[in-house]
Coordinates of C-alpha atoms in Angstrom, one line a residue:
X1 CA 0.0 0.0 0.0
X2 CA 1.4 3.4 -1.0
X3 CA 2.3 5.3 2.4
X4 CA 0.0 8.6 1.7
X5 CA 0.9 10.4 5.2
X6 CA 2.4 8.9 8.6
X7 CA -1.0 6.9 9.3
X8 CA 0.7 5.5 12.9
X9 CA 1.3 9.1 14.1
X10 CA -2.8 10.2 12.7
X11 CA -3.5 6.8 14.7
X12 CA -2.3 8.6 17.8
X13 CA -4.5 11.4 17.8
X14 CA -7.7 8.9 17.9
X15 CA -7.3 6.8 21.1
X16 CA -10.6 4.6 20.3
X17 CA -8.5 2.9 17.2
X18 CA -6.4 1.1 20.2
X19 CA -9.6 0.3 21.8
X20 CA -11.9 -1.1 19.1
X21 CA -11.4 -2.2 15.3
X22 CA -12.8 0.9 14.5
X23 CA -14.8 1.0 10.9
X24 CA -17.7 2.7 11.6
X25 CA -16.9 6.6 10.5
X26 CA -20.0 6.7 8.1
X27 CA -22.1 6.4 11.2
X28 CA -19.5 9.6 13.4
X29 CA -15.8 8.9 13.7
X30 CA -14.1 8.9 17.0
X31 CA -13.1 12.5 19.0
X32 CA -9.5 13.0 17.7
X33 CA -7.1 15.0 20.7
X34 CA -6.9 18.5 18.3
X35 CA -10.7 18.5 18.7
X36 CA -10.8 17.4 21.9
X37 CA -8.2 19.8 23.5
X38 CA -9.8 23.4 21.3
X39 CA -13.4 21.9 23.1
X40 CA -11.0 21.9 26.5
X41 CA -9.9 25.9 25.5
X42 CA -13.3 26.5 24.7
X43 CA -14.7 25.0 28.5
X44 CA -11.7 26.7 30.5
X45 CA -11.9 30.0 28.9
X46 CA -15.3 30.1 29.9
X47 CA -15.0 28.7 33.4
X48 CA -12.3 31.2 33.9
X49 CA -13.3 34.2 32.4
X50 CA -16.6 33.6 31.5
X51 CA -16.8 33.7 28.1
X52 CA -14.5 35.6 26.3
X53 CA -17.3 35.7 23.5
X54 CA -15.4 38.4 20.9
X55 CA -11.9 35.5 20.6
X56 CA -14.8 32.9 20.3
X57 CA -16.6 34.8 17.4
X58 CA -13.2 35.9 15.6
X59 CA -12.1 32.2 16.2
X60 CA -15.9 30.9 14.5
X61 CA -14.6 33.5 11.1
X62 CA -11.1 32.0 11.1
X63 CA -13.5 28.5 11.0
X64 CA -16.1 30.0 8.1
X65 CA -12.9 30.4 6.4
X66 CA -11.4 27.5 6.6
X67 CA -15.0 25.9 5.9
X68 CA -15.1 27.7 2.5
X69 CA -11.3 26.7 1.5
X70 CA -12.3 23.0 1.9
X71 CA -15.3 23.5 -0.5
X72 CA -13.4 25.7 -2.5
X73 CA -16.1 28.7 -2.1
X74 CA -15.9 32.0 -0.3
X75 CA -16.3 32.6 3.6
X76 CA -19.0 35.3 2.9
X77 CA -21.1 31.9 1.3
X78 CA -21.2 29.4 4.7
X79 CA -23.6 29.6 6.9
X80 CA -23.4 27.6 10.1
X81 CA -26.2 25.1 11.1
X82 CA -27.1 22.1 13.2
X83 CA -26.9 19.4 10.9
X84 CA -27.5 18.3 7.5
X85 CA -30.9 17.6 7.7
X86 CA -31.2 21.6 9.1
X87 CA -29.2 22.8 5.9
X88 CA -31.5 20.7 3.9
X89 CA -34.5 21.6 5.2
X90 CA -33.4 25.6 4.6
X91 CA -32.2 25.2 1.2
X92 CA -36.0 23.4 0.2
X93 CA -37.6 26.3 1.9
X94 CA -35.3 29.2 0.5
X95 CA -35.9 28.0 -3.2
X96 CA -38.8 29.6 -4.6
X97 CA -40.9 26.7 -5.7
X98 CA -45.0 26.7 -5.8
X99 CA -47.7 24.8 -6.5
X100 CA -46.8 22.7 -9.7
X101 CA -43.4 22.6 -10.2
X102 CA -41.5 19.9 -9.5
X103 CA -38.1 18.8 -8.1
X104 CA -36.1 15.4 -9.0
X105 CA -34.7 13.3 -6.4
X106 CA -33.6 9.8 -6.2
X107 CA -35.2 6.8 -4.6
X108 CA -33.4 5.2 -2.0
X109 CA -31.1 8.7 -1.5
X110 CA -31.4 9.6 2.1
X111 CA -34.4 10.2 4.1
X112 CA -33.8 13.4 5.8
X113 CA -33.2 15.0 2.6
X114 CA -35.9 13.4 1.0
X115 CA -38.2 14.8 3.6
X116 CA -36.9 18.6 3.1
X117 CA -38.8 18.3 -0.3
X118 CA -41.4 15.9 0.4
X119 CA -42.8 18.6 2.8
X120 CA -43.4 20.9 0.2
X121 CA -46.1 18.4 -1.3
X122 CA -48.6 20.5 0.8
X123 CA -47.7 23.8 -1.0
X124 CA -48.2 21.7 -4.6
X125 CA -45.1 20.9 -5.2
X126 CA -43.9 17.7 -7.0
X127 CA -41.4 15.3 -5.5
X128 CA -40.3 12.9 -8.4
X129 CA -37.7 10.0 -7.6
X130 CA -35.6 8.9 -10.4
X131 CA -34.4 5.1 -10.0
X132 CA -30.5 4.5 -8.4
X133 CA -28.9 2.5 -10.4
X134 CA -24.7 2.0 -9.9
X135 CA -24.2 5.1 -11.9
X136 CA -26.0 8.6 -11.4
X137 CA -25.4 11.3 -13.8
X138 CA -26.9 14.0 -15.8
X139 CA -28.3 11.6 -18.3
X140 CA -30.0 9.9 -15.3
X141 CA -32.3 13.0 -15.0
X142 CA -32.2 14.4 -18.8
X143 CA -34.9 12.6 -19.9
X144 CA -37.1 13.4 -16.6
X145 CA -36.7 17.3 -17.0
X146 CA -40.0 19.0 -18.3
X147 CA -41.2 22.3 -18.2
X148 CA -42.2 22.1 -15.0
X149 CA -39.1 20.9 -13.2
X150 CA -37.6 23.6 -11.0
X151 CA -34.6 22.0 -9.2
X152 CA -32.3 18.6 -8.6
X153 CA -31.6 17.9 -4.9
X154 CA -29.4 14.9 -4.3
X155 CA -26.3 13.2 -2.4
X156 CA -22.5 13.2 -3.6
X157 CA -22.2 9.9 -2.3
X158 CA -24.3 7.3 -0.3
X159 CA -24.4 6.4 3.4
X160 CA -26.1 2.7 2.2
X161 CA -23.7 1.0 -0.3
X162 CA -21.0 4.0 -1.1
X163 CA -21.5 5.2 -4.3
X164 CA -20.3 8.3 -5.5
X165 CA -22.8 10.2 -8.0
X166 CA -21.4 12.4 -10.7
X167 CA -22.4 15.7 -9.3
X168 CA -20.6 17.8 -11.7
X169 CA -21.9 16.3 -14.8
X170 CA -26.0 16.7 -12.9
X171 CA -24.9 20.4 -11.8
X172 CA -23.9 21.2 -15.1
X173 CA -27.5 19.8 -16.5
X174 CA -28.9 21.7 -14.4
X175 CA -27.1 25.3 -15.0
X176 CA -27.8 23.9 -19.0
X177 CA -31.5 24.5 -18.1
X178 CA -31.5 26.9 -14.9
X179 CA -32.6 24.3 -12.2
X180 CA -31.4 25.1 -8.8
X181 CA -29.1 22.0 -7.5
X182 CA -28.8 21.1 -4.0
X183 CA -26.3 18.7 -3.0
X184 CA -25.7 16.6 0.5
X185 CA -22.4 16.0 0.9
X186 CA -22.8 14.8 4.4
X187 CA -21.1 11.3 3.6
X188 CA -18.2 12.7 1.5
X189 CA -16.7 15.9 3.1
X190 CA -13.7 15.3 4.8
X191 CA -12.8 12.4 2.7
X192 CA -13.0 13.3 -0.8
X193 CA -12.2 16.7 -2.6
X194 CA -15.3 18.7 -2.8
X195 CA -15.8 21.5 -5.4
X196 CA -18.9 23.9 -4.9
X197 CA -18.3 26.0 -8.1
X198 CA -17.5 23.1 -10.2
X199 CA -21.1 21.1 -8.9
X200 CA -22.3 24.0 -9.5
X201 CA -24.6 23.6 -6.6
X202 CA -27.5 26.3 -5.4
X203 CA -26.9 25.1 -2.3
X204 CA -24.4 22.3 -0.2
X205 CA -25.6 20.7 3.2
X206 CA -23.5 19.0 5.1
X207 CA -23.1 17.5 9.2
X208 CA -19.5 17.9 10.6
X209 CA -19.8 14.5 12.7
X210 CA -18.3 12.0 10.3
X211 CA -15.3 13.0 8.2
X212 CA -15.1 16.5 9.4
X213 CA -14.8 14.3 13.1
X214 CA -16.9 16.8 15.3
X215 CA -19.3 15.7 17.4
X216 CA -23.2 15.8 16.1
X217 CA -24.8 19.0 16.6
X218 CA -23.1 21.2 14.2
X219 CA -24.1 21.6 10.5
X220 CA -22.5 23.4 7.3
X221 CA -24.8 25.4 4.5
X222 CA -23.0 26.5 1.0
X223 CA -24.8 29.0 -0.5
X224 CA -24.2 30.3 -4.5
X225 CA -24.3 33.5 -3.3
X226 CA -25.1 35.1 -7.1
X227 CA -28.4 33.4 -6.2
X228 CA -29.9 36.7 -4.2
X229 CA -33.4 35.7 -4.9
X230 CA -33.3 32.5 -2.5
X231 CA -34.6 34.0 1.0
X232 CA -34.7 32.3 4.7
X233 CA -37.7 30.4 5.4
X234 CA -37.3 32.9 9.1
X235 CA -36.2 35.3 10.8
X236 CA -33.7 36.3 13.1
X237 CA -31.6 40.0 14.4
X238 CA -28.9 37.8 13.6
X239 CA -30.4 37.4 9.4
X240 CA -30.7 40.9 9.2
X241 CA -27.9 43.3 7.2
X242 CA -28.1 46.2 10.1
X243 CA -29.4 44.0 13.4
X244 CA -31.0 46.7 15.3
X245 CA -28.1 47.8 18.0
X246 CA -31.1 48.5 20.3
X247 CA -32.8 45.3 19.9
X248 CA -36.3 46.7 19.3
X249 CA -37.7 45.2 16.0
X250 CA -39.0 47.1 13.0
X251 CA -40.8 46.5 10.0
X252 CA -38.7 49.0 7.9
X253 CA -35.4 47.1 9.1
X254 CA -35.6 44.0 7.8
X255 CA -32.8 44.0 4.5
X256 CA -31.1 40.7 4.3
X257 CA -27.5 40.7 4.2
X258 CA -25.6 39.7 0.7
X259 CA -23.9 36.6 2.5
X260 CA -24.8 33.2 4.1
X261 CA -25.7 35.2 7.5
X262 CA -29.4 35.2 6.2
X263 CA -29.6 31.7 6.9
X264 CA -28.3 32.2 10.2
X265 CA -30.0 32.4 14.0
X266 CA -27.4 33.5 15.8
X267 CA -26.3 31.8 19.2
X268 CA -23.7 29.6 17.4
X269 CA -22.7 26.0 18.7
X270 CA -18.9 27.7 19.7
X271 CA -17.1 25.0 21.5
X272 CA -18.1 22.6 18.0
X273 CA -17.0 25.5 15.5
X274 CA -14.0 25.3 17.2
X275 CA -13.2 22.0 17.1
X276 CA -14.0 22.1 13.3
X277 CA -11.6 24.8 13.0
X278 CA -9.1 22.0 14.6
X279 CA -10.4 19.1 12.9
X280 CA -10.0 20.8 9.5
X281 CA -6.3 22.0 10.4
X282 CA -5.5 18.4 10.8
X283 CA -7.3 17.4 7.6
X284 CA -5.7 20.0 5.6
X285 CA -1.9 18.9 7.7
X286 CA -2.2 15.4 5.8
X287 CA -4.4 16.8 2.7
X288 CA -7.4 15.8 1.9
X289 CA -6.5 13.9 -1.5
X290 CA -3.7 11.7 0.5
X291 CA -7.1 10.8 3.2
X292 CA -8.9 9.6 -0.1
X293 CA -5.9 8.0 -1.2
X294 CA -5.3 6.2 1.9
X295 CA -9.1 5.3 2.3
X296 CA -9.2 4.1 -1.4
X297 CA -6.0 1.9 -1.0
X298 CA -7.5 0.4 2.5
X299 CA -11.1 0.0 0.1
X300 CA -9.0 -2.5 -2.6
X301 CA -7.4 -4.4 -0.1
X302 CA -10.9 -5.4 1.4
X303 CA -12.3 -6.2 -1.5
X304 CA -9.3 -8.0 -2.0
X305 CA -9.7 -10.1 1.1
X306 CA -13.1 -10.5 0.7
X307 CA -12.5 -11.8 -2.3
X308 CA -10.4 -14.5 -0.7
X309 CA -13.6 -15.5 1.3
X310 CA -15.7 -15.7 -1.3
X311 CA -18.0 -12.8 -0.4
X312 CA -19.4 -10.0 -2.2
X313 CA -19.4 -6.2 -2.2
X314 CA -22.8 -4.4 -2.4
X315 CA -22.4 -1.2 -4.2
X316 CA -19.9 -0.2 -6.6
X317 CA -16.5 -1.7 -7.4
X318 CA -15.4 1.2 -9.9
X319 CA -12.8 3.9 -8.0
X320 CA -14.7 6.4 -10.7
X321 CA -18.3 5.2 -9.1
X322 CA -17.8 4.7 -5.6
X323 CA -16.7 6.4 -2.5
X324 CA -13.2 5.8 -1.3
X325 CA -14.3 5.1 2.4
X326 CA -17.6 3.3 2.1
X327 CA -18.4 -0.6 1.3
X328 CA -21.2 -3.0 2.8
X329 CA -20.3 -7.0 2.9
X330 CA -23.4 -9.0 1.0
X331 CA -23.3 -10.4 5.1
X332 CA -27.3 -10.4 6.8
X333 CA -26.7 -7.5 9.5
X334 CA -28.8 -9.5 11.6
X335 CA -26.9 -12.2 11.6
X336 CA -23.7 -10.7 12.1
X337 CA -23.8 -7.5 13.8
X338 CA -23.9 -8.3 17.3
X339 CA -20.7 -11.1 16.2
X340 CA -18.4 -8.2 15.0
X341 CA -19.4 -6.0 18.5
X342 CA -18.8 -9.2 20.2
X343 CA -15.3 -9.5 19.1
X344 CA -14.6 -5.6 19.3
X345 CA -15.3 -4.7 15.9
X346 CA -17.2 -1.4 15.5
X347 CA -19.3 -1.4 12.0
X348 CA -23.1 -0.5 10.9
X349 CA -25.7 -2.8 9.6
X350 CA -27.2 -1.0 6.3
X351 CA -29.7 -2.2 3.9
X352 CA -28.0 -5.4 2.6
X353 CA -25.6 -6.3 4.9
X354 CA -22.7 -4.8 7.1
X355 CA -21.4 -1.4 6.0
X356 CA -17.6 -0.9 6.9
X357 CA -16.6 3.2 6.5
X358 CA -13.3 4.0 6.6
X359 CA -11.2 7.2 8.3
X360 CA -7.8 8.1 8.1
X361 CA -6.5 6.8 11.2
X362 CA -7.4 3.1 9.5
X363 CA -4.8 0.6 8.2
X364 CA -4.4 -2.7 6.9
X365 CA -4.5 -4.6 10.1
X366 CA -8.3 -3.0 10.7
X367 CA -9.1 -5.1 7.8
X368 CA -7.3 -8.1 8.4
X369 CA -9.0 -8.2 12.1
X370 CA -12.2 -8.4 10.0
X371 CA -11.2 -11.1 7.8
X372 CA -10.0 -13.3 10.3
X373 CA -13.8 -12.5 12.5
X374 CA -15.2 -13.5 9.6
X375 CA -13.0 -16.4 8.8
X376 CA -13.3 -17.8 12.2
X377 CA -17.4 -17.7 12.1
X378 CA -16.9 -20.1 8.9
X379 CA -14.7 -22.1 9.8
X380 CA -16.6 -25.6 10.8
X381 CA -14.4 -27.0 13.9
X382 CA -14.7 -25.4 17.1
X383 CA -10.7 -25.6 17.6
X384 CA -10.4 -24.2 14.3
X385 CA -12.4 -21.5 15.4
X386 CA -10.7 -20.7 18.4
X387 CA -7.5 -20.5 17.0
X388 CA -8.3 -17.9 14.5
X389 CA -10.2 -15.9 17.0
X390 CA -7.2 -16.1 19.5
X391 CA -5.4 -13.7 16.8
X392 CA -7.9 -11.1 17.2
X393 CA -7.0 -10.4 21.0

C-alpha cells in the first residue's frame, strides 16, 4: 500500500483505534485530541473568564474560512447550522418553488433529505424519484426534466452502499436548463475533494460529525451567493444586514445581508465551531487527496480479502463510481452484527448487509482483524475457530 501520510502518528490522535477495530466513521468517527483539546480551550476560557465571546466569534470567522477553503467557495457563502438535515431543510424552503413545479430526487437517497422536499407536497409541489442505479449522472435526469421541473436535490455519495454520484456532470444539466441543484455531501466531506463551483450547486448541506470528526450537533450550508433571490424560510436579528443595536424590531429594518448570514439564527454552537476549525487544520496537515488516497487503497485491499472468502461487495466496485471510504459486505446485519461487536469490531448494519466506513486513522490490520472475524465464524471446527479468534486479541 502506498504510504500517503504517517497513518501510525494520525492513529495517535484517535485513542478509540487502540480500543476497538474501528470501521464505523460513516455512522461519526471517534473524537480526535486536536478537537478534543480546542473543546478543553473552549470550557476553561469560559470557566475562567466567562466567556470571552469576541476571541470565540473571531475564532468561529477563522473556522467559516477554513469551511469555504475545503469546498473551494468564499467565507462570505457558509452559513453555520445544526446538521444536515437543518441545511437541507433551509435550502427546500429558500428556493422559490410553488404549487406545480416539480423537483427530481432519487429513490433510496437519504431520508432526511428526502423529507426537506417531500414537505413541500402540501404547498403543490412535485417530488419525483428517479431510480438509483450504480451510476447517477446527468443523463439519469435528462430525460425526466420538463417544463415544469424547477430543481435537482441529491447526495454526492451514499451512506447505504458507497456510491459516489457524478455531481458535476447533474450540476452542469442543471445550469444547461436553470434548475437550482442542491447537494448533500454529508457522507463525503472530509474524505474526498469537494468543489462547490465546479457542482455547481445552489446550495451544499453537510453535518460535521463524520469526516469532518466533530461531534453531532453542528451543521454546514453553502450557498451560490449570485443566487440573491433565494430567501430564509425565518427570521432572526442575527439574518438581518443592520441587526438593530437597540434590539427593538422594526418593519422597515428587515434588509437581508448579501452573505450566508441570512440563513443564520445567531447563538452559534462555539465549542463545536472550534473544534472544526481543529479538525480541518489536521485534515488540511495530511491533505485531503492523500485521506482519499489512503481510504481508497484500504477499500482495494478489502475487497481483496473479501474476495479470498468468497463474499461480495454491495455497491460499486469502480474507483470512478464509488466512495473511497464506504463498502457494505453481502453479510445479513442481523446475523452478524452483534458477532463483530462481540469481538470488538465497530461497524453499521445498512440495507443489505454490514457497512464498513473507513477514516484516516485506519490501516491494513483494521481489515485483516475483520477477515480473520469473519473467517473464524466459517470455519466448521470449534478448535479451528478458536485459533483464529485467538489472533484477534
Amino acid at each position: 500500500m502506498t504510504e500517503h501520510y504517517d497513518v501510525a502518528a494520525v492513529r495517535q490522535a484517535f485513542p478509540a483505534a487502540e480500543h476497538v477495530v474501528y470501521l464505523d466513521s460513516g455512522f461519526q468517527t471517534p473524537l480526535s485530541r486536536p478537537v478534543k483539546e480546542a473543546y478543553e480551550r473552549f470550557l476553561q476560557e469560559g470557566f475562567e473568564t466567562a466567556g470571552p465571546k469576541q476571541i470565540w466569534l473571531s475564532r468561529l470567522e477563522e473556522t467559516r474560512a477554513k469551511v469555504a477553503a475545503l469546498l473551494g467557495a468564499q467565507a462570505h457563502e457558509i452559513a453555520f447550522t445544526k446538521n444536515t438535515s437543518e441545511s437541507m431543510n433551509i435550502a427546500a424552503n429558500a428556493l422559490p418553488l410553488k404549487a406545480g413545479d416539480k423537483v427530481l430526487m432519487i429513490h433510496g437517497d437519504h431520508p432526511n433529505n428526502a423529507y426537506a422536499f417531500l414537505n413541500l407536497k402540501k404547498k403543490g409541489v412535485e417530488v419525483v424519484f428517479i431510480p438509483m442505479t450504480e451510476v447517477v449522472n446527468a443523463d439519469s435526469f435528462r430525460s425526466h426534466i420538463d417544463e415544469k421541473t424547477r430543481a435537482i436535490s441529491m447526495s454526492h455519495v451514499t451512506f447505504h452502499a458507497g456510491h459516489r454520484f457524478d455531481v458535476e456532470s447533474v450540476g452542469a444539466l442543471c445550469d444547461q436548463h436553470g434548475l437550482y441543484f442542491v447537494v448533500d455531501v454529508m457522507q463525503g466531506i472530509g474524505v474526498t475533494p469537494i468543489d462547490a463551483k465546479a457542482m455547481k450547486a445552489t446550495f451544499i448541506g453537510s453535518g460535521t460529525h463524520k469526516g469532518l470528526l466533530v461531534p453531532q450537533g453542528l451543521g454546514l450550508l453553502y450557498w451560490d451567493a449570485s443566487k440573491i433571490e433565494l430567501e430564509p424560510a425565518y427570521l432572526a436579528a442575527a439574518s438581518l444586514a443592520e441587526p438593530p443595536s437597540d434590539f427593538i424590531a422594526r418593519a422597515d429594518n428587515m434588509a437581508l445581508p448579501s452573505t450566508a448570514a441570512r440563513f443564520e439564527l445567531g447563538n452559534y454552537n462555539l465549542p463545536a465551531i472550534q473544534g472544526l476549525g481543529a479538525a480541518i487544520d489536521l485534515i488540511n496537515t495530511l491533505g485531503i487527496e492523500n485521506i482519499e488516497g489512503h481510504c481508497f487503497d484500504l477499500g482495494d485491499y478489502l475487497i481483496e480479502r473479501l474476495e479470498e472468502l468468497d463474499i461480495a461487495l454491495v455497491g460499486p466496485r469502480d474507483r470512478q463510481h464509488r466512495a473511497p471510504h464506504i463498502y457494505v459486505i453481502a453479510l445479513p446485519a442481523a446475523e452478524w452484527l452483534d458477532y463483530f461487536t462481540q469481538n470488538g469490531i465497530r461497524v453499521s448494519p445498512e440495507r443489505d448487509g454490514i457497512r464498513v466506513s473507513l477514516g484516516m486513522f485506519n490501516t491494513t490490520a483494521d481489515i485483516d482483524r475483520l477477515i480473520e472475524a469473519i473467517r473464524a465464524r466459517n470455519v466448521p471446527s470449534t478448535q479451528a475457530r478458536t485459533v483464529v479468534l485467538s489472533k484477534l486479541g
